[in-house]
Amino acid sequence: MATRCGLLSWDCPPPEAEVRWVYQPAEVQYPDDTWELGRISAWWTDDAGELWCRLRTLPGGTGPQWYRYDPDSIRLLPSTGI
């Protein structure tokens, strides 16, 4: 979504004071129905109330990027014992 300088990107992240840093394992589903492990390192809510997460896929996947959180395609995994 929009930040002060346009769309979210590595070069233009949301304002630091509005970001909640976390360590949250996750699974990401792609359009071809494959799944990949990932990790959410931050949450941010934009002015319209949309929830965004800073997600990185593992291992060796793409670097961290901001995505609009969709619980149907980004599943949160337990971060401590089961």
Short mmCIF file of N, CA and C in Angstrom, two decimals:
data_model
loop_
_atom_site.label_atom_id
_atom_site.label_comp_id
_atom_site.label_asym_id
_atom_site.label_seq_id
_atom_site.Cartn_x
_atom_site.Cartn_y
_atom_site.Cartn_z
N MET A 1 0.85 -1.18 0.00
CA MET A 1 0.00 0.00 0.00
C MET A 1 0.89 1.23 0.00
N ALA A 2 0.31 2.35 0.14
CA ALA A 2 1.06 3.59 0.03
C ALA A 2 1.75 3.97 1.34
N THR A 3 2.94 4.50 1.22
CA THR A 3 3.64 5.12 2.33
C THR A 3 3.82 6.58 1.93
N ARG A 4 4.63 7.29 2.65
CA ARG A 4 4.83 8.70 2.33
C ARG A 4 5.49 8.90 0.97
N CYS A 5 6.15 7.86 0.45
CA CYS A 5 6.83 8.03 -0.84
C CYS A 5 6.30 7.05 -1.89
N GLY A 6 5.09 6.57 -1.75
CA GLY A 6 4.51 5.69 -2.76
C GLY A 6 4.26 4.29 -2.23
N LEU A 7 4.39 3.28 -3.10
CA LEU A 7 4.14 1.91 -2.71
C LEU A 7 5.23 1.39 -1.78
N LEU A 8 4.87 0.40 -0.95
CA LEU A 8 5.86 -0.21 -0.07
C LEU A 8 6.94 -0.88 -0.90
N SER A 9 8.17 -0.68 -0.51
CA SER A 9 9.29 -1.34 -1.17
C SER A 9 10.47 -1.31 -0.20
N TRP A 10 11.52 -2.02 -0.57
CA TRP A 10 12.72 -2.02 0.26
C TRP A 10 13.29 -0.61 0.37
N ASP A 11 13.20 0.16 -0.71
CA ASP A 11 13.72 1.52 -0.72
C ASP A 11 12.81 2.50 0.01
N CYS A 12 11.55 2.14 0.19
CA CYS A 12 10.59 3.04 0.82
C CYS A 12 9.68 2.27 1.77
N PRO A 13 10.23 1.83 2.91
CA PRO A 13 9.43 1.08 3.88
C PRO A 13 8.48 2.01 4.63
N PRO A 14 7.55 1.43 5.40
CA PRO A 14 6.67 2.28 6.21
C PRO A 14 7.47 3.01 7.29
N PRO A 15 6.90 4.04 7.88
CA PRO A 15 7.61 4.77 8.94
C PRO A 15 8.01 3.84 10.08
N GLU A 16 9.26 3.89 10.47
CA GLU A 16 9.82 3.01 11.50
C GLU A 16 8.99 3.00 12.79
N ALA A 17 8.49 4.15 13.20
CA ALA A 17 7.73 4.26 14.45
C ALA A 17 6.40 3.49 14.38
N GLU A 18 5.93 3.18 13.18
CA GLU A 18 4.66 2.47 13.03
C GLU A 18 4.82 0.97 12.83
N VAL A 19 6.07 0.50 12.73
CA VAL A 19 6.35 -0.91 12.48
C VAL A 19 6.49 -1.66 13.80
N ARG A 20 5.87 -2.85 13.88
CA ARG A 20 6.01 -3.73 15.05
C ARG A 20 6.89 -4.90 14.64
N TRP A 21 8.11 -4.96 15.18
CA TRP A 21 9.07 -6.00 14.82
C TRP A 21 8.77 -7.29 15.57
N VAL A 22 8.81 -8.41 14.87
CA VAL A 22 8.48 -9.72 15.44
C VAL A 22 9.39 -10.80 14.84
N TYR A 23 9.26 -12.01 15.37
CA TYR A 23 9.84 -13.20 14.75
C TYR A 23 8.69 -14.19 14.65
N GLN A 24 8.16 -14.39 13.45
CA GLN A 24 6.99 -15.25 13.27
C GLN A 24 7.20 -16.18 12.08
N PRO A 25 7.43 -17.48 12.34
CA PRO A 25 7.51 -18.42 11.23
C PRO A 25 6.18 -18.46 10.48
N ALA A 26 6.26 -18.71 9.18
CA ALA A 26 5.05 -18.73 8.36
C ALA A 26 5.25 -19.69 7.19
N GLU A 27 4.13 -20.02 6.54
CA GLU A 27 4.14 -20.78 5.30
C GLU A 27 3.42 -19.94 4.27
N VAL A 28 3.96 -19.90 3.06
CA VAL A 28 3.41 -19.07 1.99
C VAL A 28 2.91 -19.97 0.87
N GLN A 29 1.68 -19.74 0.42
CA GLN A 29 1.14 -20.50 -0.71
C GLN A 29 1.21 -19.64 -1.96
N TYR A 30 1.74 -20.23 -3.04
CA TYR A 30 1.85 -19.55 -4.32
C TYR A 30 0.66 -19.87 -5.21
N PRO A 31 0.43 -19.11 -6.26
CA PRO A 31 -0.71 -19.34 -7.16
C PRO A 31 -0.77 -20.76 -7.74
N ASP A 32 0.40 -21.43 -7.87
CA ASP A 32 0.39 -22.80 -8.40
C ASP A 32 0.14 -23.85 -7.31
N ASP A 33 -0.31 -23.40 -6.13
CA ASP A 33 -0.65 -24.24 -4.97
C ASP A 33 0.55 -24.88 -4.29
N THR A 34 1.78 -24.45 -4.58
CA THR A 34 2.93 -24.92 -3.84
C THR A 34 3.09 -24.06 -2.59
N TRP A 35 3.75 -24.62 -1.58
CA TRP A 35 3.98 -23.94 -0.32
C TRP A 35 5.47 -23.80 -0.07
N GLU A 36 5.86 -22.74 0.62
CA GLU A 36 7.25 -22.52 0.99
C GLU A 36 7.31 -21.94 2.40
N LEU A 37 8.32 -22.37 3.16
CA LEU A 37 8.49 -21.81 4.50
C LEU A 37 9.02 -20.39 4.41
N GLY A 38 8.63 -19.59 5.39
CA GLY A 38 9.08 -18.21 5.43
C GLY A 38 9.11 -17.70 6.85
N ARG A 39 9.44 -16.43 6.98
CA ARG A 39 9.49 -15.80 8.30
C ARG A 39 9.01 -14.36 8.17
N ILE A 40 8.11 -13.99 9.05
CA ILE A 40 7.63 -12.61 9.13
C ILE A 40 8.49 -11.91 10.18
N SER A 41 9.06 -10.76 9.80
CA SER A 41 9.91 -10.03 10.75
C SER A 41 9.27 -8.73 11.22
N ALA A 42 8.14 -8.34 10.63
CA ALA A 42 7.49 -7.10 11.06
C ALA A 42 6.05 -7.06 10.58
N TRP A 43 5.23 -6.30 11.30
CA TRP A 43 3.84 -6.02 10.94
C TRP A 43 3.66 -4.52 10.86
N TRP A 44 2.75 -4.10 9.98
CA TRP A 44 2.44 -2.68 9.84
C TRP A 44 1.00 -2.57 9.37
N THR A 45 0.27 -1.59 9.89
CA THR A 45 -1.10 -1.32 9.47
C THR A 45 -1.12 0.03 8.77
N ASP A 46 -1.64 0.05 7.53
CA ASP A 46 -1.65 1.31 6.78
C ASP A 46 -2.82 2.18 7.21
N ASP A 47 -2.92 3.36 6.62
CA ASP A 47 -3.97 4.32 7.00
C ASP A 47 -5.38 3.81 6.72
N ALA A 48 -5.51 2.88 5.78
CA ALA A 48 -6.83 2.30 5.43
C ALA A 48 -7.18 1.12 6.33
N GLY A 49 -6.29 0.76 7.26
CA GLY A 49 -6.55 -0.36 8.16
C GLY A 49 -6.10 -1.71 7.63
N GLU A 50 -5.41 -1.72 6.47
CA GLU A 50 -4.91 -2.98 5.90
C GLU A 50 -3.65 -3.42 6.65
N LEU A 51 -3.57 -4.71 6.96
CA LEU A 51 -2.42 -5.27 7.67
C LEU A 51 -1.39 -5.77 6.67
N TRP A 52 -0.13 -5.38 6.87
CA TRP A 52 0.98 -5.76 6.01
C TRP A 52 2.01 -6.51 6.84
N CYS A 53 2.72 -7.45 6.20
CA CYS A 53 3.80 -8.16 6.89
C CYS A 53 5.07 -8.09 6.06
N ARG A 54 6.19 -8.04 6.74
CA ARG A 54 7.50 -8.06 6.08
C ARG A 54 7.94 -9.51 6.09
N LEU A 55 7.91 -10.15 4.93
CA LEU A 55 8.07 -11.59 4.80
C LEU A 55 9.31 -11.94 3.99
N ARG A 56 9.99 -12.97 4.45
CA ARG A 56 11.14 -13.52 3.73
C ARG A 56 10.94 -15.01 3.62
N THR A 57 11.13 -15.57 2.43
CA THR A 57 11.02 -17.01 2.26
C THR A 57 12.37 -17.66 2.53
N LEU A 58 12.32 -18.91 3.00
CA LEU A 58 13.53 -19.62 3.41
C LEU A 58 13.65 -20.93 2.66
N PRO A 59 14.76 -21.55 2.57
CA PRO A 59 16.08 -20.95 2.71
C PRO A 59 16.51 -20.33 1.40
N GLY A 60 17.24 -19.28 1.47
CA GLY A 60 17.80 -18.64 0.29
C GLY A 60 16.81 -18.06 -0.69
N GLY A 61 15.58 -17.85 -0.25
CA GLY A 61 14.58 -17.27 -1.13
C GLY A 61 14.81 -15.78 -1.31
N THR A 62 13.77 -15.11 -1.70
CA THR A 62 13.88 -13.66 -1.90
C THR A 62 14.14 -12.97 -0.56
N GLY A 63 14.75 -11.82 -0.62
CA GLY A 63 14.97 -11.03 0.59
C GLY A 63 13.65 -10.56 1.16
N PRO A 64 13.67 -9.96 2.33
CA PRO A 64 12.42 -9.52 2.94
C PRO A 64 11.68 -8.49 2.08
N GLN A 65 10.37 -8.69 1.95
CA GLN A 65 9.52 -7.77 1.19
C GLN A 65 8.22 -7.58 1.96
N TRP A 66 7.59 -6.45 1.74
CA TRP A 66 6.30 -6.16 2.36
C TRP A 66 5.17 -6.72 1.50
N TYR A 67 4.25 -7.46 2.16
CA TYR A 67 3.08 -8.03 1.49
C TYR A 67 1.84 -7.71 2.30
N ARG A 68 0.75 -7.46 1.60
CA ARG A 68 -0.53 -7.33 2.31
C ARG A 68 -0.84 -8.70 2.90
N TYR A 69 -1.14 -8.75 4.19
CA TYR A 69 -1.37 -10.03 4.86
C TYR A 69 -2.69 -10.64 4.40
N ASP A 70 -2.61 -11.87 3.92
CA ASP A 70 -3.76 -12.64 3.49
C ASP A 70 -3.68 -13.99 4.21
N PRO A 71 -4.55 -14.24 5.22
CA PRO A 71 -4.44 -15.48 5.99
C PRO A 71 -4.69 -16.74 5.16
N ASP A 72 -5.26 -16.59 3.96
CA ASP A 72 -5.46 -17.76 3.10
C ASP A 72 -4.19 -18.17 2.37
N SER A 73 -3.26 -17.24 2.17
CA SER A 73 -2.02 -17.59 1.46
C SER A 73 -0.77 -17.44 2.32
N ILE A 74 -0.90 -16.82 3.49
CA ILE A 74 0.22 -16.72 4.43
C ILE A 74 -0.28 -17.27 5.76
N ARG A 75 0.18 -18.47 6.08
CA ARG A 75 -0.26 -19.13 7.32
C ARG A 75 0.80 -18.96 8.39
N LEU A 76 0.38 -18.50 9.56
CA LEU A 76 1.29 -18.32 10.67
C LEU A 76 1.56 -19.68 11.32
N LEU A 77 2.81 -19.95 11.66
CA LEU A 77 3.22 -21.18 12.32
C LEU A 77 3.63 -20.88 13.75
N PRO A 78 3.58 -21.88 14.63
CA PRO A 78 3.99 -21.63 16.02
C PRO A 78 5.46 -21.20 16.10
N SER A 79 5.74 -20.26 16.97
CA SER A 79 7.12 -19.80 17.12
C SER A 79 7.80 -20.46 18.31
N THR A 80 7.04 -21.15 19.13
CA THR A 80 7.60 -21.92 20.26
C THR A 80 6.92 -23.28 20.26
N GLY A 81 7.33 -24.17 21.14
CA GLY A 81 6.86 -25.56 21.20
C GLY A 81 5.42 -25.79 20.81
N ILE A 82 5.18 -26.99 20.37
CA ILE A 82 3.82 -27.36 19.90
C ILE A 82 3.02 -27.92 21.04
#
